[in-house]
Amino acid sequence: MIIGQDQHHPPLSLGEHDIEYVDNFTYLGSNISSTRNVEKDVRTRIGKAAGVFQRLRNIWSSNAITTAIKLRLYMSVVIPTATYACETWMKTASITNMLDVFHRRCLRTILKISWRDHITNAEVMRRTGVALLSDMVSDRRRRLAGHVLRLPRERPASVAMDWVPEGGKRKRGRPKKTWRHTFKEDLNEMGVSWHGARRVASDRCRWRGFVAQCSNRNGRN
């Protein structure tokens, strides 16, 4: 199975089997798309996490289980389902909204807070003491970036980080946002250059400090 947008590709085969060209497919639980449609993957993960959350509804409604234990269970079971392979997601306003809306809805259920109670989202986050789901995803993306930046320069992932296409023409309209664009935005927010990021990433401890600094800048404790 090969993914791609080129409609005029030559037929390929492996032995007696023809290799199918597709627009998207699921690999290890993640949706791979020729159009880099990360939103579809995010919606899939949120749907799976919502299913897990719903199956635990008896726990969330129980008065015999403390809120602290419920939150620990939520963070150890539901959140990993929602954030599987999230390190590869780009950041857009739409994706951020999808993640945080789902997250806050779950937290309101755990706290038994109805929208009719007129309690703000900020207060919900304060009471639980957990980070926004979009911030958790950003942290994991930055940690992945650190691993990639430490790779030898000849490794494919490292080459992809620095690759600049030569020649050719870009399609009209606004270019699609990529993972690399998102990471560059992270660096710009912290006033760190691309080469500076490589220097910092070469030291794991310094990079962990950089990730923590980014989190604090987003208003987390």
GROMACS .gro file of C-alpha atoms in nm:
model
  221
    1MET     CA    1   0.000   0.000   0.000
    2ILE     CA    2   0.141   0.337  -0.109
    3ILE     CA    3   0.009   0.679  -0.017
    4GLY     CA    4   0.032   0.980  -0.246
    5GLN     CA    5  -0.153   1.255  -0.428
    6ASP     CA    6  -0.006   1.189  -0.773
    7GLN     CA    7  -0.287   1.060  -0.992
    8HIS     CA    8  -0.050   0.956  -1.275
    9HIS     CA    9   0.172   0.708  -1.097
   10PRO     CA   10   0.309   0.393  -1.260
   11PRO     CA   11   0.168   0.058  -1.143
   12LEU     CA   12   0.382  -0.120  -0.885
   13SER     CA   13   0.378  -0.481  -0.780
   14LEU     CA   14   0.551  -0.705  -0.531
   15GLY     CA   15   0.575  -1.058  -0.660
   16GLU     CA   16   0.229  -1.145  -0.786
   17HIS     CA   17   0.055  -0.877  -0.582
   18ASP     CA   18  -0.027  -0.529  -0.710
   19ILE     CA   19   0.047  -0.248  -0.466
   20GLU     CA   20  -0.255  -0.029  -0.406
   21TYR     CA   21  -0.236   0.352  -0.408
   22VAL     CA   22  -0.454   0.515  -0.142
   23ASP     CA   23  -0.527   0.863  -0.007
   24ASN     CA   24  -0.503   0.755   0.357
   25PHE     CA   25  -0.466   0.448   0.576
   26THR     CA   26  -0.432   0.357   0.942
   27TYR     CA   27  -0.092   0.245   1.069
   28LEU     CA   28  -0.032   0.152   1.434
   29GLY     CA   29  -0.348   0.336   1.534
   30SER     CA   30  -0.262   0.660   1.352
   31ASN     CA   31  -0.420   0.792   1.034
   32ILE     CA   32  -0.166   0.856   0.758
   33SER     CA   33  -0.295   1.096   0.492
   34SER     CA   34  -0.153   1.220   0.162
   35THR     CA   35  -0.299   1.563   0.243
   36ARG     CA   36  -0.143   1.569   0.593
   37ASN     CA   37  -0.494   1.586   0.740
   38VAL     CA   38  -0.392   1.568   1.104
   39GLU     CA   39  -0.737   1.679   1.217
   40LYS     CA   40  -0.881   1.344   1.109
   41ASP     CA   41  -0.625   1.165   1.323
   42VAL     CA   42  -0.701   1.394   1.619
   43ARG     CA   43  -1.074   1.332   1.586
   44THR     CA   44  -1.008   0.958   1.576
   45ARG     CA   45  -0.800   0.969   1.893
   46ILE     CA   46  -1.058   1.184   2.072
   47GLY     CA   47  -1.331   0.941   1.966
   48LYS     CA   48  -1.137   0.647   2.108
   49ALA     CA   49  -1.064   0.836   2.431
   50ALA     CA   50  -1.431   0.934   2.463
   51GLY     CA   51  -1.523   0.566   2.435
   52VAL     CA   52  -1.280   0.477   2.714
   53PHE     CA   53  -1.412   0.763   2.929
   54GLN     CA   54  -1.771   0.649   2.876
   55ARG     CA   55  -1.691   0.291   2.977
   56LEU     CA   56  -1.565   0.425   3.310
   57ARG     CA   57  -1.878   0.632   3.375
   58ASN     CA   58  -1.963   0.431   3.690
   59ILE     CA   59  -1.633   0.541   3.839
   60TRP     CA   60  -1.683   0.908   3.753
   61SER     CA   61  -2.030   0.908   3.912
   62SER     CA   62  -1.926   0.718   4.224
   63ASN     CA   63  -1.935   0.898   4.557
   64ALA     CA   64  -1.713   0.633   4.715
   65ILE     CA   65  -1.409   0.728   4.505
   66THR     CA   66  -1.226   1.052   4.572
   67THR     CA   67  -1.179   1.314   4.304
   68ALA     CA   68  -0.801   1.277   4.335
   69ILE     CA   69  -0.820   0.906   4.247
   70LYS     CA   70  -1.059   0.976   3.960
   71LEU     CA   71  -0.817   1.232   3.818
   72ARG     CA   72  -0.525   0.991   3.849
   73LEU     CA   73  -0.725   0.725   3.665
   74TYR     CA   74  -0.826   0.975   3.398
   75MET     CA   75  -0.466   1.087   3.346
   76SER     CA   76  -0.334   0.730   3.331
   77VAL     CA   77  -0.603   0.571   3.111
   78VAL     CA   78  -0.800   0.828   2.912
   79ILE     CA   79  -0.527   1.082   2.834
   80PRO     CA   80  -0.281   0.824   2.689
   81THR     CA   81  -0.559   0.705   2.459
   82ALA     CA   82  -0.625   1.060   2.340
   83THR     CA   83  -0.259   1.149   2.292
   84TYR     CA   84  -0.126   0.833   2.126
   85ALA     CA   85   0.136   0.940   1.868
   86CYS     CA   86   0.048   1.305   1.931
   87GLU     CA   87   0.416   1.401   1.903
   88THR     CA   88   0.371   1.415   1.526
   89TRP     CA   89   0.071   1.649   1.530
   90MET     CA   90   0.105   2.004   1.406
   91LYS     CA   91  -0.062   2.281   1.605
   92THR     CA   92  -0.360   2.471   1.468
   93ALA     CA   93  -0.641   2.665   1.635
   94SER     CA   94  -0.888   2.397   1.529
   95ILE     CA   95  -0.684   2.110   1.675
   96THR     CA   96  -0.619   2.303   1.996
   97ASN     CA   97  -0.990   2.368   2.037
   98MET     CA   98  -1.086   2.004   1.973
   99LEU     CA   99  -0.839   1.879   2.233
  100ASP     CA  100  -0.924   2.127   2.505
  101VAL     CA  101  -1.302   2.108   2.459
  102PHE     CA  102  -1.289   1.729   2.503
  103HIS     CA  103  -1.054   1.760   2.801
  104ARG     CA  104  -1.264   2.017   2.986
  105ARG     CA  105  -1.584   1.823   2.921
  106CYS     CA  106  -1.430   1.518   3.084
  107LEU     CA  107  -1.304   1.719   3.380
  108ARG     CA  108  -1.646   1.874   3.434
  109THR     CA  109  -1.795   1.525   3.443
  110ILE     CA  110  -1.538   1.410   3.699
  111LEU     CA  111  -1.603   1.717   3.915
  112LYS     CA  112  -1.980   1.679   3.863
  113ILE     CA  113  -2.002   2.034   3.733
  114SER     CA  114  -2.284   2.118   3.497
  115TRP     CA  115  -2.280   2.405   3.250
  116ARG     CA  116  -2.581   2.535   3.442
  117ASP     CA  117  -2.352   2.591   3.740
  118HIS     CA  118  -2.189   2.881   3.552
  119ILE     CA  119  -1.838   2.778   3.655
  120THR     CA  120  -1.572   2.902   3.413
  121ASN     CA  121  -1.327   2.683   3.228
  122ALA     CA  122  -1.042   2.854   3.413
  123GLU     CA  123  -1.195   2.756   3.746
  124VAL     CA  124  -1.239   2.396   3.630
  125MET     CA  125  -0.870   2.380   3.540
  126ARG     CA  126  -0.773   2.541   3.872
  127ARG     CA  127  -0.973   2.289   4.074
  128THR     CA  128  -0.824   1.989   3.896
  129GLY     CA  129  -0.469   2.122   3.882
  130VAL     CA  130  -0.403   1.958   3.546
  131ALA     CA  131  -0.271   2.117   3.228
  132LEU     CA  132  -0.467   2.181   2.913
  133LEU     CA  133  -0.460   1.882   2.682
  134SER     CA  134  -0.318   2.098   2.402
  135ASP     CA  135  -0.028   2.193   2.630
  136MET     CA  136   0.042   1.827   2.708
  137VAL     CA  137   0.058   1.759   2.335
  138SER     CA  138   0.293   2.056   2.284
  139ASP     CA  139   0.527   1.924   2.554
  140ARG     CA  140   0.545   1.585   2.388
  141ARG     CA  141   0.609   1.744   2.048
  142ARG     CA  142   0.901   1.941   2.192
  143ARG     CA  143   1.045   1.632   2.358
  144LEU     CA  144   1.030   1.447   2.025
  145ALA     CA  145   1.201   1.744   1.858
  146GLY     CA  146   1.484   1.714   2.108
  147HIS     CA  147   1.538   1.349   2.018
  148VAL     CA  148   1.537   1.430   1.645
  149LEU     CA  149   1.778   1.722   1.685
  150ARG     CA  150   2.025   1.494   1.865
  151LEU     CA  151   2.029   1.240   1.583
  152PRO     CA  152   2.330   1.219   1.349
  153ARG     CA  153   2.284   1.463   1.063
  154GLU     CA  154   2.270   1.183   0.804
  155ARG     CA  155   1.967   1.015   0.964
  156PRO     CA  156   1.644   1.062   0.759
  157ALA     CA  157   1.455   1.232   1.042
  158SER     CA  158   1.739   1.479   1.095
  159VAL     CA  159   1.765   1.546   0.721
  160ALA     CA  160   1.391   1.615   0.707
  161MET     CA  161   1.423   1.877   0.982
  162ASP     CA  162   1.665   2.085   0.772
  163TRP     CA  163   1.551   1.999   0.419
  164VAL     CA  164   1.459   2.287   0.192
  165PRO     CA  165   1.314   2.194  -0.150
  166GLU     CA  166   1.496   2.334  -0.451
  167GLY     CA  167   1.315   2.448  -0.763
  168GLY     CA  168   0.961   2.345  -0.846
  169LYS     CA  169   0.647   2.547  -0.795
  170ARG     CA  170   0.420   2.568  -0.495
  171LYS     CA  171   0.045   2.549  -0.538
  172ARG     CA  172  -0.146   2.875  -0.518
  173GLY     CA  173  -0.291   2.981  -0.187
  174ARG     CA  174  -0.169   2.969   0.168
  175PRO     CA  175   0.080   2.685   0.225
  176LYS     CA  176  -0.037   2.407   0.453
  177LYS     CA  177   0.101   2.415   0.802
  178THR     CA  178   0.346   2.139   0.886
  179TRP     CA  179   0.496   1.990   1.199
  180ARG     CA  180   0.820   2.177   1.130
  181HIS     CA  181   0.631   2.508   1.105
  182THR     CA  182   0.475   2.437   1.444
  183PHE     CA  183   0.812   2.364   1.602
  184LYS     CA  184   0.959   2.682   1.455
  185GLU     CA  185   0.674   2.874   1.617
  186ASP     CA  186   0.766   2.714   1.950
  187LEU     CA  187   1.124   2.835   1.905
  188ASN     CA  188   1.018   3.185   1.802
  189GLU     CA  189   0.802   3.218   2.113
  190MET     CA  190   1.107   3.143   2.326
  191GLY     CA  191   1.345   3.357   2.119
  192VAL     CA  192   1.559   3.057   2.020
  193SER     CA  193   1.707   3.018   1.673
  194TRP     CA  194   1.708   2.692   1.478
  195HIS     CA  195   2.083   2.645   1.527
  196GLY     CA  196   2.048   2.747   1.890
  197ALA     CA  197   1.789   2.474   1.937
  198ARG     CA  198   2.037   2.216   1.808
  199ARG     CA  199   2.296   2.332   2.060
  200VAL     CA  200   2.047   2.316   2.346
  201ALA     CA  201   1.914   1.976   2.236
  202SER     CA  202   2.264   1.827   2.241
  203ASP     CA  203   2.238   1.841   2.621
  204ARG     CA  204   1.938   1.640   2.741
  205CYS     CA  205   1.917   1.824   3.073
  206ARG     CA  206   1.920   2.164   2.905
  207TRP     CA  207   1.652   2.052   2.660
  208ARG     CA  208   1.429   1.927   2.943
  209GLY     CA  209   1.472   2.269   3.100
  210PHE     CA  210   1.377   2.431   2.770
  211VAL     CA  211   1.059   2.221   2.748
  212ALA     CA  212   0.971   2.314   3.107
  213GLN     CA  213   1.034   2.681   3.029
  214CYS     CA  214   0.795   2.660   2.734
  215SER     CA  215   0.532   2.505   2.960
  216ASN     CA  216   0.573   2.779   3.220
  217ARG     CA  217   0.542   3.041   2.949
  218ASN     CA  218   0.201   2.895   2.865
  219GLY     CA  219   0.091   2.966   3.220
  220ARG     CA  220   0.139   2.623   3.372
  221ASN     CA  221   0.278   2.557   3.714
   0.00000   0.00000   0.00000
